[in-house]
Every structure is written in C-alpha cells, then in structure tokens.
mmCIF file of C-alpha atoms in Angstrom:
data_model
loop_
_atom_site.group_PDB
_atom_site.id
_atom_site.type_symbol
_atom_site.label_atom_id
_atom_site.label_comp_id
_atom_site.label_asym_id
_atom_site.label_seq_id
_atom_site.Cartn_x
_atom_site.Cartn_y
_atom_site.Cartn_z
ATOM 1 C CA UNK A 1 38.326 182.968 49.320
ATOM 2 C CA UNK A 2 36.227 182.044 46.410
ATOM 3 C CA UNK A 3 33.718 185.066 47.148
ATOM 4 C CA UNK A 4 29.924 184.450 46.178
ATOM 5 C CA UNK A 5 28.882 181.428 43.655
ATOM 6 C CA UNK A 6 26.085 181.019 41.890
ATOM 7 C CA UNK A 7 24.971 177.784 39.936
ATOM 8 C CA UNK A 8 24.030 177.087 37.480
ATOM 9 C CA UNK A 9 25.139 179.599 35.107
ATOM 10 C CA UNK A 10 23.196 179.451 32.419
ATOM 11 C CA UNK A 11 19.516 177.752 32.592
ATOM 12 C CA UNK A 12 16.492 177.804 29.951
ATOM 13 C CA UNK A 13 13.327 176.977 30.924
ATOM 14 C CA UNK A 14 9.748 176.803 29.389
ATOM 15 C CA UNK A 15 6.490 178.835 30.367
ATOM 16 C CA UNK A 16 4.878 177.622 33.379
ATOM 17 C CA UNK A 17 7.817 175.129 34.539
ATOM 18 C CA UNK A 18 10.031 175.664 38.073
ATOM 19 C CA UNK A 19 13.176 177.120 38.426
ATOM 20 C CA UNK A 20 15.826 176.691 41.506
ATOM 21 C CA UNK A 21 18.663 178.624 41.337
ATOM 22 C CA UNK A 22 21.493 178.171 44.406
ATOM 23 C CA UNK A 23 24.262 180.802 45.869
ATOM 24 C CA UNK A 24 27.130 180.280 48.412
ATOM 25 C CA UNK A 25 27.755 183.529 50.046
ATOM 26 C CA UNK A 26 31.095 184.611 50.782
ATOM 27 C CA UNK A 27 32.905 183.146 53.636
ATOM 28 C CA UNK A 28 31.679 185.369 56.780
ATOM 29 C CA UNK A 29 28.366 186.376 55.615
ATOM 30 C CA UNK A 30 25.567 185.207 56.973
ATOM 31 C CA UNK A 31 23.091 187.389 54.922
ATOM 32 C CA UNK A 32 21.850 186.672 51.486
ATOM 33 C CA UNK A 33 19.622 189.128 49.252
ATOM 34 C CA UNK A 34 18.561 188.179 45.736
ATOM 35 C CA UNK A 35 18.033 190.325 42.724
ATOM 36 C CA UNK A 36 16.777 190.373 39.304
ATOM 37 C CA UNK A 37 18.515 192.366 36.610
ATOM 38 C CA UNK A 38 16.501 192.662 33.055
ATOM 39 C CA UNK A 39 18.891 193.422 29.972
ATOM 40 C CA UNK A 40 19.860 197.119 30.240
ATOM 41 C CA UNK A 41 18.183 197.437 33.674
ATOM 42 C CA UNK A 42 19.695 198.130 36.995
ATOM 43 C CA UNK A 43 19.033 195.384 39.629
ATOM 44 C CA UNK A 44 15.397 194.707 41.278
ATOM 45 C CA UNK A 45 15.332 193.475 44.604
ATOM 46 C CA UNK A 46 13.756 190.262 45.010
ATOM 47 C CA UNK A 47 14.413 189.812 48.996
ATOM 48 C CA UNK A 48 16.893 189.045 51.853
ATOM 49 C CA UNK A 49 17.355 186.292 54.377
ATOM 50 C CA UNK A 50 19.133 186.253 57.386
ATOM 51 C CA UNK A 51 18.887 183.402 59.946
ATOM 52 C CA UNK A 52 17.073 181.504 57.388
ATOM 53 C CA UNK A 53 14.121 183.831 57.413
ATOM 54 C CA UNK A 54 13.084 186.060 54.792
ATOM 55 C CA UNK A 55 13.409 189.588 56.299
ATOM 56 C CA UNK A 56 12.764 191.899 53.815
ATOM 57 C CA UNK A 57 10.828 191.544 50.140
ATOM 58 C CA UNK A 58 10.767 193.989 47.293
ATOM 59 C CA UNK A 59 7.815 194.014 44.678
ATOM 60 C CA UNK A 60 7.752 190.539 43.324
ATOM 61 C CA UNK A 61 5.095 188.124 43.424
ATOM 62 C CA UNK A 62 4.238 184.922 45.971
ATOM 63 C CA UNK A 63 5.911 182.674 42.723
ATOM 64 C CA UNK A 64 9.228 183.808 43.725
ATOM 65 C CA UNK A 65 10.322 182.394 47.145
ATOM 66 C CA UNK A 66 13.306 181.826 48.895
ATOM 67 C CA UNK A 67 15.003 179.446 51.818
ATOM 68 C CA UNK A 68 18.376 179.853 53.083
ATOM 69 C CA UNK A 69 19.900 177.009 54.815
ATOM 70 C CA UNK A 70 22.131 176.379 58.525
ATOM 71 C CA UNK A 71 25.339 176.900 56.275
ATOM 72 C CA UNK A 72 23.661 180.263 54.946
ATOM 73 C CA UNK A 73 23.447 179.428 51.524
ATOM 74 C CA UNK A 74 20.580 180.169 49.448
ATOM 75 C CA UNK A 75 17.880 179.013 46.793
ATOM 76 C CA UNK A 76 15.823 181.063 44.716
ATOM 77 C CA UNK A 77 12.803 179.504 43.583
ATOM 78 C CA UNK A 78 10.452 180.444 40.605
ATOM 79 C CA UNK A 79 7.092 178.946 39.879
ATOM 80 C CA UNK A 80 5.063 179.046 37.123
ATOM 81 C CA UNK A 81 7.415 181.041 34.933
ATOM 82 C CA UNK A 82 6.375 184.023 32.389
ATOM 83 C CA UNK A 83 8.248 185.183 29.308
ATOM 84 C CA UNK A 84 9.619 188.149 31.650
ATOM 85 C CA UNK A 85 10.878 186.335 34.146
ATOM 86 C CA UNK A 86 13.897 185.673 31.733
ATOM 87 C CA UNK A 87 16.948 187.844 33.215
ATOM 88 C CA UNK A 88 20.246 187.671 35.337
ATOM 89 C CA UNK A 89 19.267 186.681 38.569
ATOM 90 C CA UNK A 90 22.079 188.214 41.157
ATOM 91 C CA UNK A 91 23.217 186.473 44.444
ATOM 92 C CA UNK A 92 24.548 189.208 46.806
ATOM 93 C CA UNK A 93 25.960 188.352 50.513
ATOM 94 C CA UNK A 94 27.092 190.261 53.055
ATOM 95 C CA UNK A 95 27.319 190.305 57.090
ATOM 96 C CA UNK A 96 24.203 191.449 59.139
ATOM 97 C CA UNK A 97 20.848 191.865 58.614
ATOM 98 C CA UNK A 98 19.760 195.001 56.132
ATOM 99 C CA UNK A 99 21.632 196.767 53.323
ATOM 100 C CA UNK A 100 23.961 198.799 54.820
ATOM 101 C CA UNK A 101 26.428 196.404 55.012
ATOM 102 C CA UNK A 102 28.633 196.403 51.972
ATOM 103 C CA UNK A 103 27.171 193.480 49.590
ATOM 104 C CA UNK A 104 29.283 190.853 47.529
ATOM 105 C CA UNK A 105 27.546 189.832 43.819
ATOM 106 C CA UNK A 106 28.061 187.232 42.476
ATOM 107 C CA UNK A 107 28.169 186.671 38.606
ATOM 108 C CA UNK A 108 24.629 185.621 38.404
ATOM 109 C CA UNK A 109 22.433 183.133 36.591
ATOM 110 C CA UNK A 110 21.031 183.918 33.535
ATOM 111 C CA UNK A 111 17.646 182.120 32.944
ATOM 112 C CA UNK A 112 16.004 182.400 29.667
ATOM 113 C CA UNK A 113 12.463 181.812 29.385
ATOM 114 C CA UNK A 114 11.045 180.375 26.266
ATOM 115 C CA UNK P 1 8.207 204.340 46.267
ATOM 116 C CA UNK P 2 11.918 205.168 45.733
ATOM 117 C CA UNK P 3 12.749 206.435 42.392
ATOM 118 C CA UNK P 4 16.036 206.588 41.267
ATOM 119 C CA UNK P 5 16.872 208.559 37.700
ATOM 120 C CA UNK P 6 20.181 208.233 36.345
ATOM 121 C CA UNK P 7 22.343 210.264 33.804
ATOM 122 C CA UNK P 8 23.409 209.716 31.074
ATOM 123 C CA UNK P 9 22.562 206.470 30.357
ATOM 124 C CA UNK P 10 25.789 205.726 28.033
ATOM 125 C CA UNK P 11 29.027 208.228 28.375
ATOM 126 C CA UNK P 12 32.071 208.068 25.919
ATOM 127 C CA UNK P 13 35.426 210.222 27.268
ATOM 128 C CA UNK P 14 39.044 209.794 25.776
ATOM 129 C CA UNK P 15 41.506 208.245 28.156
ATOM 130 C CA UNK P 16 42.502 210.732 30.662
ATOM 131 C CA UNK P 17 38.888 212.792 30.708
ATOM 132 C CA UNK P 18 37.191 212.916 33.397
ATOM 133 C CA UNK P 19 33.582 211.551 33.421
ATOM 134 C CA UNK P 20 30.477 212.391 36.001
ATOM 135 C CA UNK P 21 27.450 210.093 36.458
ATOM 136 C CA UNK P 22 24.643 212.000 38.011
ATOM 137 C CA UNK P 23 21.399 210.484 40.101
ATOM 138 C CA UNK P 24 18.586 211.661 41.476
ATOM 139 C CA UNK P 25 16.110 210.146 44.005
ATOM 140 C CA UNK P 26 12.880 211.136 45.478
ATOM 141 C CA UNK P 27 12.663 209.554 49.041
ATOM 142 C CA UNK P 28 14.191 212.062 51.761
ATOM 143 C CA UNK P 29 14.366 208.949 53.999
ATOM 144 C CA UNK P 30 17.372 207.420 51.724
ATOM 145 C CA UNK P 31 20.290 207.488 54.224
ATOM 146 C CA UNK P 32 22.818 205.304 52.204
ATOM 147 C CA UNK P 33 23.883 205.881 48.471
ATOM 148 C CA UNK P 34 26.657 203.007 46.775
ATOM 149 C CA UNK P 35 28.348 202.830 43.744
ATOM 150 C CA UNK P 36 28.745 199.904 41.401
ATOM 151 C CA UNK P 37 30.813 198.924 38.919
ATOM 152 C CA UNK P 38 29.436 196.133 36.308
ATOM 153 C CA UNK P 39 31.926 194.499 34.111
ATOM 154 C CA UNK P 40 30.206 192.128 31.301
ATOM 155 C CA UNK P 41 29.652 188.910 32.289
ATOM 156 C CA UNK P 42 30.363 190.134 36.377
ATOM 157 C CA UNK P 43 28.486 190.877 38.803
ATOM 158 C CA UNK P 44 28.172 194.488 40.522
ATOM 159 C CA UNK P 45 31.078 195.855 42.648
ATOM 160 C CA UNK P 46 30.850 198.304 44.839
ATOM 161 C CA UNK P 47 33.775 200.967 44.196
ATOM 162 C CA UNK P 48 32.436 203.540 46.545
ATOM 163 C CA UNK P 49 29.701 204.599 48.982
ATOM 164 C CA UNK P 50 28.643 207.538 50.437
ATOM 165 C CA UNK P 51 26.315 208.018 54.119
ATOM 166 C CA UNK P 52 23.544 210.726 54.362
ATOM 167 C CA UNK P 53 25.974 212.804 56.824
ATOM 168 C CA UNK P 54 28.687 213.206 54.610
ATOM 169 C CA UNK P 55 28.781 215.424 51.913
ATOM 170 C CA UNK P 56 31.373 214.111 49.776
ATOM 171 C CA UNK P 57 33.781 211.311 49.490
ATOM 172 C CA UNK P 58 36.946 210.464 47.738
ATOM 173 C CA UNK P 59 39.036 207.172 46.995
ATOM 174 C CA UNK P 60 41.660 208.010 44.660
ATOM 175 C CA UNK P 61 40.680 208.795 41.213
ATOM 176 C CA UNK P 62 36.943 208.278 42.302
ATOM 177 C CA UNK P 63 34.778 210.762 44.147
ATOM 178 C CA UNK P 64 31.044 210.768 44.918
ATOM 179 C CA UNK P 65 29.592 213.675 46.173
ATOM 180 C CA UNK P 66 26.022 214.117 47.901
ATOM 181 C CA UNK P 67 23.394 217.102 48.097
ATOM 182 C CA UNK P 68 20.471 215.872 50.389
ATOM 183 C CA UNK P 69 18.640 219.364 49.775
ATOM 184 C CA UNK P 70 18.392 218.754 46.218
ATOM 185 C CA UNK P 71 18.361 214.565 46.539
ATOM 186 C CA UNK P 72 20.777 214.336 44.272
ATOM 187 C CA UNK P 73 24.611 212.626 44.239
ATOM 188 C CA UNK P 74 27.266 211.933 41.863
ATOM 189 C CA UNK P 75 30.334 209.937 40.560
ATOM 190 C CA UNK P 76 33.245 211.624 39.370
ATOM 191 C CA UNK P 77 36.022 209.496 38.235
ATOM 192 C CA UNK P 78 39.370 211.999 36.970
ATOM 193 C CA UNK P 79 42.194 210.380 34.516
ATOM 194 C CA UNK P 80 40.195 208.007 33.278
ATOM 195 C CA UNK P 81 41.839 204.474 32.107
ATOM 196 C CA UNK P 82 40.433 201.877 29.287
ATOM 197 C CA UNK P 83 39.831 199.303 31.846
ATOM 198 C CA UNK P 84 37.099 202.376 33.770
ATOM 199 C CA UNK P 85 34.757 200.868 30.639
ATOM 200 C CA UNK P 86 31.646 198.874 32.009
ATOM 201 C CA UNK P 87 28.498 199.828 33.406
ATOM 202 C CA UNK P 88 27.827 202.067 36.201
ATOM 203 C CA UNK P 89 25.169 201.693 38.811
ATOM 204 C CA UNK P 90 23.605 204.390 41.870
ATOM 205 C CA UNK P 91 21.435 202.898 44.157
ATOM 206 C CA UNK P 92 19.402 204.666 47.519
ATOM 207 C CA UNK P 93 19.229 202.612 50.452
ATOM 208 C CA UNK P 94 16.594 203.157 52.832
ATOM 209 C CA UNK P 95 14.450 201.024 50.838
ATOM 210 C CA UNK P 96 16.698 199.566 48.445
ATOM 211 C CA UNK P 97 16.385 200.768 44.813
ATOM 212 C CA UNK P 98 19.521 200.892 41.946
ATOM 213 C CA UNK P 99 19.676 203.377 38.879
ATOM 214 C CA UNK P 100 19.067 202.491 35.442
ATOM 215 C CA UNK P 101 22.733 202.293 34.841
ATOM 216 C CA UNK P 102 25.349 204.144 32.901
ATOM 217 C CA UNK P 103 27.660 202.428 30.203
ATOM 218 C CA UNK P 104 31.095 204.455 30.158
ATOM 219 C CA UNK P 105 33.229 203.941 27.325
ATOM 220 C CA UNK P 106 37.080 204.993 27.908
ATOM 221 C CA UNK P 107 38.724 205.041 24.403
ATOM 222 C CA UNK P 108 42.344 205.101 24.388
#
C-alpha cells in the first residue's frame, strides 16, 4: 500500500500565476481534505471532498478550489498567487465523509512563492 | 471560532524523561481531540486520539488525557526514546482546528 501521494514535491511559482497540485489517497478512502501548513505553523484547513463535492471549507478564499475525481483523487488549485500563499500544502485521506475518521497525510508539496 | 493554544512550543527532556504537551481550546462543542506526530520532511501521523466521553487514554508509552470542564487535554509520553524527536501537533474536531505545534527534542 503506497499510502497518500502527493506530486509534485517541490514547485515555485511567481505572483499572480496558477498552481495545481494532485494527491492519491490511500487505497480505501474515498475522502480527501486539504491543508495548508506555514513554516512553524500547525495545519489550516483548506476543505474536504467526498463524492467529488466539496463538503466542508475552512477560511480560505474563492482562489483556492478543489475537484476530486471518480477514482477519488484530488487537485488543489490556486489562482492568482500572493507571497503568503508559499507553504506545505498537506493531502490527507481517509474513509467517510467528516473528520472523525482517522486521516492519512501525505508528505506534502511545498510551493514557494516568489 | 475554535482556538486552539498549545504548550510549550519547543520541549527538550534526556532520554528516558517523560515529557507533557498541554492544549487548550475554547469551543465546548469540540467532541474529538487527535494527536500528531510530524517528522521533518513527513507528513502528520496520528499516534493517538481521544473522544469527548472518555477521560483518558493510553497506548503504551503514550497517554492523552482530557478535562472537558476546563477544555483542556494533554500528551504524556513516559521513557522517552531519541527517535520521540519531531514536532507535535493537538487539534479539536468539531470544526477542525490543529495547535501551533510542539518541537520535542529527546537527547540521548
């Protein structure tokens, strides 16, 4: 079981360009939530999908959206990036809809903003 | 919203110590409290979670115990080992929100 992937690992990006970032989850899980961790930060919840809709959505703006596919991987898309938008951006999975379920991370993307 | 507080923020023990991460949070609501462990370069692992109707917890050399009165919980991890080092994280679950992290350093 190769547990959650994320690609690619390592991306840098200017100010005001897109971003996609892609996860597998891990095989069983159908749910995917995202996250962004800033250095020396816990993890901010970006949102979840489940049945290829967006279910839930922490505090982050309409630039970052989401689609998860039939196979139940995920992208994570950023528009018109900003200077703090550079951090780790997590892939968790798990099975079921909410966050009570235990989650799977993955080892993240770090995207660097210049 | 959820605030989480979480302390210390960086915790140094000699191998064999015991070390406790404490966190507090200010929605009564928050029915679910994890644990995660965050090894550089990783990604978080859970090592141990804890329900609102349970009090406290134990998995070995890790415990987390939980007052809902005073919204606080904790980690307690006894005979601690050099490869305990990495970053801790709480997090409340009702609406999900982590801690600000803990970096424990286990020196041999």
């Amino acid at each position: 079981d190769a547990g959650v992937t994320q690609s690619p690992t390592h991306l840098i990006k200017t100010r005001g360009q897109q971003v996609t970032l892609r996860c597998s989850p891990k095989s069983g899980h159908d749910t995917v939530s995202w996250y962004q961790q800033a250095l020396g930060q816990g993890p901010q919840f970006i949102f979840q999908y489940y049945e290829e809709e967006e279910r839930q959505r922490g505090n982050f703006p309409d630039r970052f959206s989401g689609h998860q596919f039939p196979n139940y991987s995920s992208e994570l898309n950023v528009n018109a990036l900003l200077l703090g938008d550079s951090a780790l951006y997590l892939c968790a999975s798990s099975h079921g809809q909410g966050h009570y379920n235990e989650q799977f991370f993955g080892p993240g993307t770090r995207l660097t903003v210049l | 919203g959820e605030n989480v507080e979480q302390h210390p923020s960086t915790l140094s023990v000699q191998e064999g110590d015991s070390a406790v991460i404490k966190c507090t949070y200010s929605d009564s609501a928050s029915n679910y409290f994890p644990w995660y462990k965050q090894e550089l370069g990783k990604g978080p692992q859970l090592i141990i979670d804890i329900r609102s109707n349970v009090g406290e917890k134990k998995d070995q050399r890790i415990a987390v115990t939980l007052n809902k009165t005073a919204k606080h919980f904790s980690l307690h991890i006894t005979e601690t080992q050099p490869e305990d080092s990495a970053v801790y994280f709480c997090a409340c679950f009702q609406k999900l929100v982590f801690g600000t992290g803990t970096r424990l350093l286990v020196s041999p």
